[in-house]
């Protein structure tokens, strides 16, 4: 089925082939009779041998042989000298079949089945594998079978690591060998085997993989191994807290429903109809076990004794980078009182990363909550995205308390890691003309930035990183959008690298009591990033960009207004992450591509019956099954939002049928496309 | 189809492919005898392609359905053809074909689902049949099959997901068993299974997305793993995986479409693995399915996880 040239067959070839077909058909037919009648005579077994020689993929014949073997074994008893020849014959048949087709699943499994009986020599197996390696060093069946045999023989991981060494030295262009090396090495490092310490081994491995990459920069064999080494260098095993909201040392003003009175410097005012505010913890990797037992709260705010912590993730997952608890403030006596809140984590065990490592470094942060009287009149006004904005004063004290971008949890052993990154940067500057050289250099510089704690030098690499991605977009146009996304990520890291650079995009929205608005419009952004540094954002303008999904925004728990107009959103399923943003009241997705495409790239990233999540029924679904099927993603996403204002004009999906469906799904909507429905 | 765009990238000779499929069915060539044991797969590839080209009506539904039922074993599982042994591979294809015809109701759903569920092992993995071969392909097949039959609760989904995750490699991809090398076919199976069970949060989409997008070679076609030749069938496995994790924009879709179209036999119909190679039903299906995912005009939309037309899956998922 693969690699056969296309050519019309000559009549002689056709005749010969037809004759073979007739022979094979009669062979198969005879075999079936023996199989169904359970005949395991020598003659019958030989027929199956012939069949498998011609067609090793005839799986029923392998099944038959297993039954024949079991039949023979049941007759001769346990004497190894009798059992062995029977099994050896099976091994011979498998070897012949593999010569015909060394990728036959049936043949390899039959061999495993025979070996599992425990009477065959594993030494022979390793020799056989050497033969197959020479024929095709990438044969994954052979590599899998090797792992199987190694387990039977208890060969050490160090010996197998040496084997990958030999394979790689023989020919570096052997991805299968690099893969196996990564499996063995990560196991040896994880088990802290003799001499396998990351700070020594990882730099050694960099040396080895350089030969592969530098010899032929276009050969991918070493690329992914190098990326794994980079991951081992940059990422510390134990999880760390990267940010929180409220942040350490900040002062938050809390108010009940109706945020429309108060003093000008109220930008950290958080208004909530429910009388609670979110306490957000953002970790550097997915963790589980965050609870009121593992995170302790010291506060005068009453009614918060047994906080319920929830991961921001879909229902079937118990882990997340982002965890939220809601602190009640409504039951406090009002007036000008400051409540200090101290949050402590890492004192008791229980927070564990999905890779199994404990959050161990004790950490605490303190913030002040000031509870305000709720406003007496809560007039709902339509939100405009064009008028009423004022730039923030970069020097303002309030801004610096709001925007804490400093590194949390410093003090991990960074020395060997920073040295390794610096050394790699020097190396890859020598490959600066090639695709892999530029890409690796960009990744190394990003890693270097992430590790930098000295505020004076932070941010120096971004210009170069952005230029490298621009170069790559031109050099490797097939992957243009991969580099574009990385460019957007680097750009946003740059924007959030200092309060000074961030302040250029921060505004106050006067109409909503100086709500802090981050305006990142018209920046050609194709991807969202650095959300961990933007947890304080309540209003976000991402209009006129190239976004096709809101992936990443789920952590923005304070977000109440979001503008995504003039982007590349193709479906409501792409907005699934917003279902976690319970504060969201105002959403503008006008002038996107919703309804334009037949392929939905976020179909399975959205909780719905398709992914066997969210099977709940309600009246809308019962009464309008046709419309719910037609607009399934709009239904499931909008149903979970508490929107007051929605804009969907300028999308192919918009129209009378869809608009009236929306009003059924979101009955509390006050404005649709800038109008009050029913007007 | 506008001539301006088709002359730039070639044209899909849909009618020729339909004829090729209908004729291949009848041949008693050496090739079809050798593939006799996987006729159920072949039927699924041929019939799904016909449906994607809106020509499912050209076959006799009754003939197909009654032949399918002759392949069912007393265990509830289906064989690759009449007389062969049952296996999970052919059980899925049988169920998928019945779904195409909206004839799932003729099955004893309890019996088929029990056969499939009975193949789950303690560690969450699935065997292909009673002889115990374990492979993440079978995890996908079981999950896909039971989901279509709406019997996912018959297996331990959590353990099934756990096993699949144990096959995740350091390059972000997946292999057939723990420790096995990443391969586009296995990746499709694992990502598809995770998609159907709402478990895609286990996938590092950026890491895997980069590995997958680097399957695109200079020819525009996709290979299955590093330093291998491009092949039309990977246009399905790599492409559908990229779509499920929302990273398909990382490849050049136009170049891939052109590669697939160049693999057509413009005279006799059918699609091959590479330009100028011999055609077969397998690659014809994957080529057309790939073009569907690339939104090629005239081809119905296909679901990237279930590998069946979207209208078939939406009908099953959203009713009842």
Coordinates of N, CA, C and O in Angstrom, one line a residue, chain B residues 218-320:
Chain B
X218 N 9.1 20.1 2.6 CA 9.2 21.1 1.5 C 8.2 20.8 0.4 O 7.8 21.7 -0.3
X219 N 7.8 19.6 0.3 CA 6.8 19.2 -0.8 C 5.4 19.7 -0.5 O 4.5 19.7 -1.3
X220 N 5.2 20.1 0.8 CA 3.9 20.6 1.2 C 3.2 19.4 1.9 O 2.2 19.6 2.7
X221 N 3.6 18.2 1.6 CA 3.0 17.0 2.3 C 3.5 16.8 3.7 O 4.5 17.4 4.1
X222 N 2.8 16.0 4.4 CA 3.1 15.7 5.8 C 3.7 14.3 6.0 O 3.2 13.4 5.4
X223 N 4.8 14.2 6.8 CA 5.3 12.9 7.2 C 4.7 12.5 8.6 O 4.0 13.3 9.2
X224 N 5.0 11.3 9.0 CA 4.5 10.8 10.3 C 5.3 11.0 11.5 O 4.9 10.9 12.6
X225 N 6.6 11.2 11.2 CA 7.6 11.4 12.3 C 8.8 12.0 11.7 O 9.0 11.9 10.4
X226 N 9.8 12.6 12.5 CA 10.9 13.3 11.9 C 11.7 12.4 10.9 O 11.9 11.2 11.1
X227 N 12.2 13.1 9.8 CA 13.1 12.5 8.8 C 12.4 11.3 8.1 O 13.1 10.3 7.7
X228 N 11.2 11.3 7.9 CA 10.5 10.3 7.1 C 9.9 11.0 5.9 O 9.7 12.2 5.8
X229 N 9.4 10.2 4.9 CA 8.8 10.7 3.7 C 7.4 11.2 3.9 O 6.7 10.6 4.7
X230 N 6.9 12.2 3.2 CA 5.5 12.6 3.3 C 4.6 11.5 2.7 O 5.0 10.7 1.9
X231 N 3.4 11.5 3.2 CA 2.4 10.5 2.8 C 1.1 11.0 3.0 O 0.8 11.6 4.1
X232 N 0.2 10.8 2.1 CA -1.2 11.4 2.2 C -1.9 11.0 3.4 O -2.7 11.7 4.0
X233 N -1.7 9.8 3.9 CA -2.4 9.3 5.1 C -2.1 10.2 6.3 O -2.9 10.4 7.2
X234 N -0.9 10.7 6.4 CA -0.5 11.6 7.5 C -1.2 12.9 7.4 O -1.4 13.6 8.4
X235 N -1.7 13.3 6.1 CA -2.5 14.4 6.0 C -3.7 14.3 6.9 O -4.3 15.3 7.3
X236 N -4.2 13.2 7.1 CA -5.3 13.0 8.0 C -4.8 13.0 9.4 O -5.3 13.8 10.2
X237 N -3.9 12.1 9.8 CA -3.6 11.9 11.2 C -2.9 13.2 11.8 O -3.2 13.5 13.0
X238 N -2.1 13.8 11.1 CA -1.4 15.0 11.6 C -2.4 16.2 11.6 O -2.6 16.9 12.6
X239 N -3.1 16.3 10.5 CA -4.1 17.4 10.3 C -5.2 17.4 11.4 O -5.5 18.4 12.0
X240 N -5.8 16.2 11.5 CA -6.9 16.1 12.5 C -6.4 16.4 13.9 O -7.1 17.0 14.7
X241 N -5.2 15.9 14.2 CA -4.7 16.2 15.5 C -4.4 17.7 15.7 O -4.8 18.2 16.8
X242 N -3.9 18.3 14.7 CA -3.7 19.8 14.8 C -5.0 20.5 15.0 O -5.1 21.5 15.8
X243 N -6.0 20.1 14.3 CA -7.3 20.7 14.4 C -7.9 20.5 15.8 O -8.4 21.5 16.4
X244 N -7.8 19.3 16.4 CA -8.4 19.1 17.7 C -7.7 19.9 18.8 O -8.3 20.3 19.8
X245 N -6.4 20.3 18.6 CA -5.7 21.1 19.6 C -5.6 22.5 19.2 O -4.9 23.3 19.8
X246 N -6.4 22.9 18.1 CA -6.4 24.3 17.7 C -5.0 24.9 17.3 O -4.7 26.0 17.7
X247 N -4.2 24.1 16.6 CA -2.9 24.6 16.1 C -2.8 24.4 14.6 O -1.7 24.5 14.1
X248 N -3.9 24.2 13.9 CA -3.7 23.9 12.5 C -3.2 25.1 11.7 O -2.7 24.9 10.6
X249 N -3.3 26.3 12.2 CA -2.8 27.5 11.5 C -1.3 27.5 11.5 O -0.7 28.3 10.8
X250 N -0.7 26.5 12.2 CA 0.8 26.5 12.2 C 1.4 25.8 11.0 O 2.6 25.7 10.8
X251 N 0.5 25.2 10.1 CA 1.0 24.6 8.8 C 0.5 25.5 7.7 O -0.4 26.3 7.8
X252 N 1.1 25.2 6.5 CA 0.6 25.9 5.3 C -0.5 25.0 4.6 O -0.1 24.0 4.0
X253 N -1.7 25.4 4.8 CA -2.8 24.6 4.4 C -2.9 24.5 2.9 O -3.2 23.4 2.3
X254 N -2.7 25.6 2.2 CA -2.8 25.6 0.7 C -1.7 24.6 0.1 O -2.0 23.9 -0.8
X255 N -0.5 24.6 0.7 CA 0.5 23.7 0.2 C 0.1 22.3 0.4 O 0.4 21.4 -0.5
X256 N -0.5 22.0 1.5 CA -0.9 20.6 1.8 C -2.0 20.2 0.8 O -1.9 19.1 0.3
X257 N -2.9 21.0 0.6 CA -4.0 20.7 -0.3 C -3.5 20.4 -1.7 O -3.9 19.4 -2.3
X258 N -2.5 21.2 -2.1 CA -1.9 20.9 -3.4 C -1.2 19.6 -3.5 O -1.3 18.9 -4.5
X259 N -0.5 19.2 -2.4 CA 0.1 17.9 -2.3 C -0.9 16.8 -2.5 O -0.7 15.8 -3.2
X260 N -2.0 16.9 -1.7 CA -3.0 15.8 -1.8 C -3.5 15.7 -3.2 O -3.6 14.6 -3.8
X261 N -3.8 16.9 -3.8 CA -4.4 16.9 -5.2 C -3.4 16.3 -6.2 O -3.8 15.6 -7.2
X262 N -2.1 16.5 -5.9 CA -1.1 15.9 -6.8 C -1.0 14.4 -6.7 O -0.3 13.8 -7.5
X263 N -1.6 13.9 -5.7 CA -1.5 12.4 -5.5 C -2.7 11.7 -6.1 O -2.8 10.5 -6.0
X264 N -3.5 12.4 -6.8 CA -4.6 11.8 -7.5 C -4.2 11.1 -8.8 O -3.2 11.6 -9.4
X265 N -4.9 10.0 -9.1 CA -4.7 9.5 -10.5 C -5.8 10.1 -11.3 O -7.0 9.8 -11.2
X266 N -5.5 11.1 -12.0 CA -6.5 12.0 -12.7 C -7.2 11.2 -13.8 O -8.3 11.5 -14.2
X267 N -6.6 10.1 -14.3 CA -7.3 9.3 -15.3 C -8.2 8.2 -14.8 O -9.4 8.1 -15.2
X268 N -7.7 7.5 -13.8 CA -8.5 6.3 -13.3 C -9.2 6.5 -12.0 O -9.9 5.7 -11.5
X269 N -8.9 7.7 -11.4 CA -9.5 7.9 -10.1 C -8.6 7.2 -9.0 O -7.8 6.4 -9.2
X270 N -8.9 7.6 -7.8 CA -8.1 7.1 -6.6 C -7.0 8.0 -6.3 O -6.5 8.8 -7.1
X271 N -6.5 7.9 -5.0 CA -5.4 8.7 -4.5 C -4.3 7.8 -4.0 O -4.6 6.8 -3.4
X272 N -3.1 8.2 -4.2 CA -1.9 7.4 -3.7 C -1.2 8.0 -2.5 O -1.5 9.2 -2.2
X273 N -0.2 7.3 -2.0 CA 0.5 7.9 -0.8 C 1.4 9.1 -1.2 O 1.5 10.0 -0.4
X274 N 1.9 9.0 -2.4 CA 2.8 10.0 -2.9 C 2.5 10.2 -4.3 O 2.0 9.3 -5.0
X275 N 2.8 11.4 -4.9 CA 2.5 11.6 -6.4 C 3.2 10.5 -7.2 O 4.3 10.1 -6.9
X276 N 2.4 10.0 -8.2 CA 2.9 9.0 -9.1 C 3.0 7.5 -8.5 O 3.5 6.6 -9.2
X277 N 2.6 7.3 -7.3 CA 2.5 6.0 -6.8 C 1.2 5.3 -7.0 O 0.2 6.0 -7.5
X278 N 1.1 4.0 -6.8 CA -0.2 3.3 -7.0 C -1.2 3.7 -6.0 O -1.0 4.0 -4.9
X279 N -2.5 3.9 -6.5 CA -3.6 4.3 -5.7 C -4.2 3.1 -4.9 O -4.0 2.0 -5.3
X280 N -4.9 3.5 -3.8 CA -5.6 2.5 -3.1 C -6.7 3.2 -2.3 O -6.7 4.4 -2.2
X281 N -7.7 2.4 -1.8 CA -8.9 2.9 -1.1 C -8.4 3.7 0.2 O -9.0 4.8 0.5
X282 N -7.5 3.1 0.9 CA -7.0 3.7 2.1 C -6.5 5.1 1.9 O -7.0 6.1 2.6
X283 N -5.7 5.4 0.9 CA -5.2 6.7 0.7 C -6.2 7.6 0.0 O -6.2 8.8 0.2
X284 N -7.1 7.0 -0.7 CA -8.2 7.8 -1.3 C -9.1 8.4 -0.2 O -9.4 9.6 -0.2
X285 N -9.4 7.6 0.8 CA -10.2 8.1 1.9 C -9.4 9.2 2.7 O -9.9 10.3 2.9
X286 N -8.1 8.9 3.0 CA -7.4 9.9 3.8 C -7.2 11.2 3.0 O -7.1 12.3 3.6
X287 N -7.0 11.1 1.7 CA -6.8 12.3 0.9 C -8.1 13.1 0.9 O -8.0 14.4 1.1
X288 N -9.2 12.5 0.7 CA -10.5 13.3 0.7 C -10.8 13.8 2.1 O -11.3 14.9 2.2
X289 N -10.6 13.0 3.1 CA -10.8 13.4 4.5 C -9.9 14.6 4.8 O -10.4 15.6 5.4
X290 N -8.7 14.6 4.3 CA -7.8 15.7 4.6 C -8.3 16.9 3.9 O -8.2 18.0 4.4
X291 N -8.7 16.8 2.6 CA -9.3 18.0 1.9 C -10.5 18.5 2.6 O -10.7 19.7 2.6
X292 N -11.3 17.6 3.2 CA -12.4 18.1 4.0 C -12.0 19.0 5.1 O -12.5 20.1 5.4
X293 N -11.0 18.6 5.8 CA -10.5 19.3 7.0 C -9.8 20.7 6.5 O -9.7 21.6 7.3
X294 N -9.4 20.7 5.2 CA -8.8 21.9 4.7 C -9.9 22.8 4.0 O -9.6 23.8 3.4
X295 N -11.2 22.4 4.2 CA -12.3 23.1 3.7 C -12.4 23.2 2.2 O -12.8 24.2 1.6
X296 N -11.9 22.2 1.5 CA -11.9 22.1 0.1 C -13.4 22.1 -0.4 O -14.2 21.4 0.1
X297 N -13.7 23.0 -1.4 CA -15.1 23.1 -1.8 C -15.6 21.7 -2.4 O -14.9 21.0 -3.1
X298 N -16.9 21.4 -2.1 CA -17.5 20.2 -2.7 C -17.3 19.0 -1.8 O -17.7 17.9 -2.2
X299 N -16.6 19.1 -0.7 CA -16.4 18.0 0.2 C -17.1 18.3 1.5 O -16.9 19.4 2.1
X300 N -17.9 17.4 2.0 CA -18.7 17.6 3.3 C -17.7 17.7 4.4 O -16.6 17.1 4.4
X301 N -18.1 18.4 5.5 CA -17.3 18.6 6.7 C -17.2 17.2 7.4 O -18.2 16.5 7.6
X302 N -15.9 16.9 7.9 CA -15.7 15.6 8.6 C -15.3 16.0 10.0 O -14.6 17.0 10.3
X303 N -15.7 15.2 11.0 CA -15.4 15.4 12.4 C -13.9 14.9 12.6 O -13.6 13.8 12.3
X304 N -13.1 15.7 13.2 CA -11.7 15.3 13.3 C -11.4 14.2 14.4 O -10.4 13.6 14.3
X305 N -12.3 14.0 15.3 CA -12.1 13.0 16.4 C -12.7 11.7 16.0 O -12.1 10.6 16.1
X306 N -14.0 11.7 15.5 CA -14.7 10.5 15.1 C -14.4 10.0 13.7 O -14.8 8.9 13.4
X307 N -13.8 10.8 12.9 CA -13.6 10.5 11.5 C -14.8 10.1 10.7 O -14.8 9.1 10.0
X308 N -15.9 10.7 11.0 CA -17.2 10.6 10.3 C -17.7 12.0 10.0 O -17.3 12.9 10.7
X309 N -18.6 12.1 9.0 CA -19.1 13.4 8.7 C -19.7 14.1 9.9 O -20.3 13.5 10.8
X310 N -19.6 15.4 10.0 CA -20.0 16.2 11.1 C -21.5 16.1 11.3 O -22.0 16.0 12.4
X311 N -22.3 16.0 10.2 CA -23.7 15.9 10.4 C -24.1 14.6 11.0 O -25.1 14.5 11.8
X312 N -23.3 13.5 10.8 CA -23.6 12.2 11.4 C -23.3 12.3 12.9 O -24.1 11.9 13.8
X313 N -22.2 12.9 13.3 CA -21.8 13.0 14.7 C -22.7 14.0 15.5 O -23.2 13.7 16.6
X314 N -23.1 15.1 14.9 CA -24.0 16.1 15.5 C -25.3 15.4 15.8 O -25.9 15.6 16.9
X315 N -25.8 14.7 14.8 CA -27.1 14.0 15.0 C -27.0 13.0 16.2 O -27.9 13.0 17.0
X316 N -25.9 12.3 16.3 CA -25.8 11.4 17.4 C -25.6 12.1 18.8 O -26.2 11.7 19.8
X317 N -24.8 13.1 18.8 CA -24.4 13.8 20.1 C -25.5 14.6 20.6 O -25.7 14.7 21.9
X318 N -26.3 15.3 19.8 CA -27.2 16.3 20.3 C -28.6 15.8 20.4 O -29.5 16.5 20.9
X319 N -28.9 14.6 20.0 CA -30.3 14.1 20.2 C -30.3 13.2 21.4 O -29.4 12.4 21.6
X320 N -31.4 13.3 22.1 CA -31.7 12.6 23.4 C -30.8 13.0 24.5 O -29.6 12.9 24.6

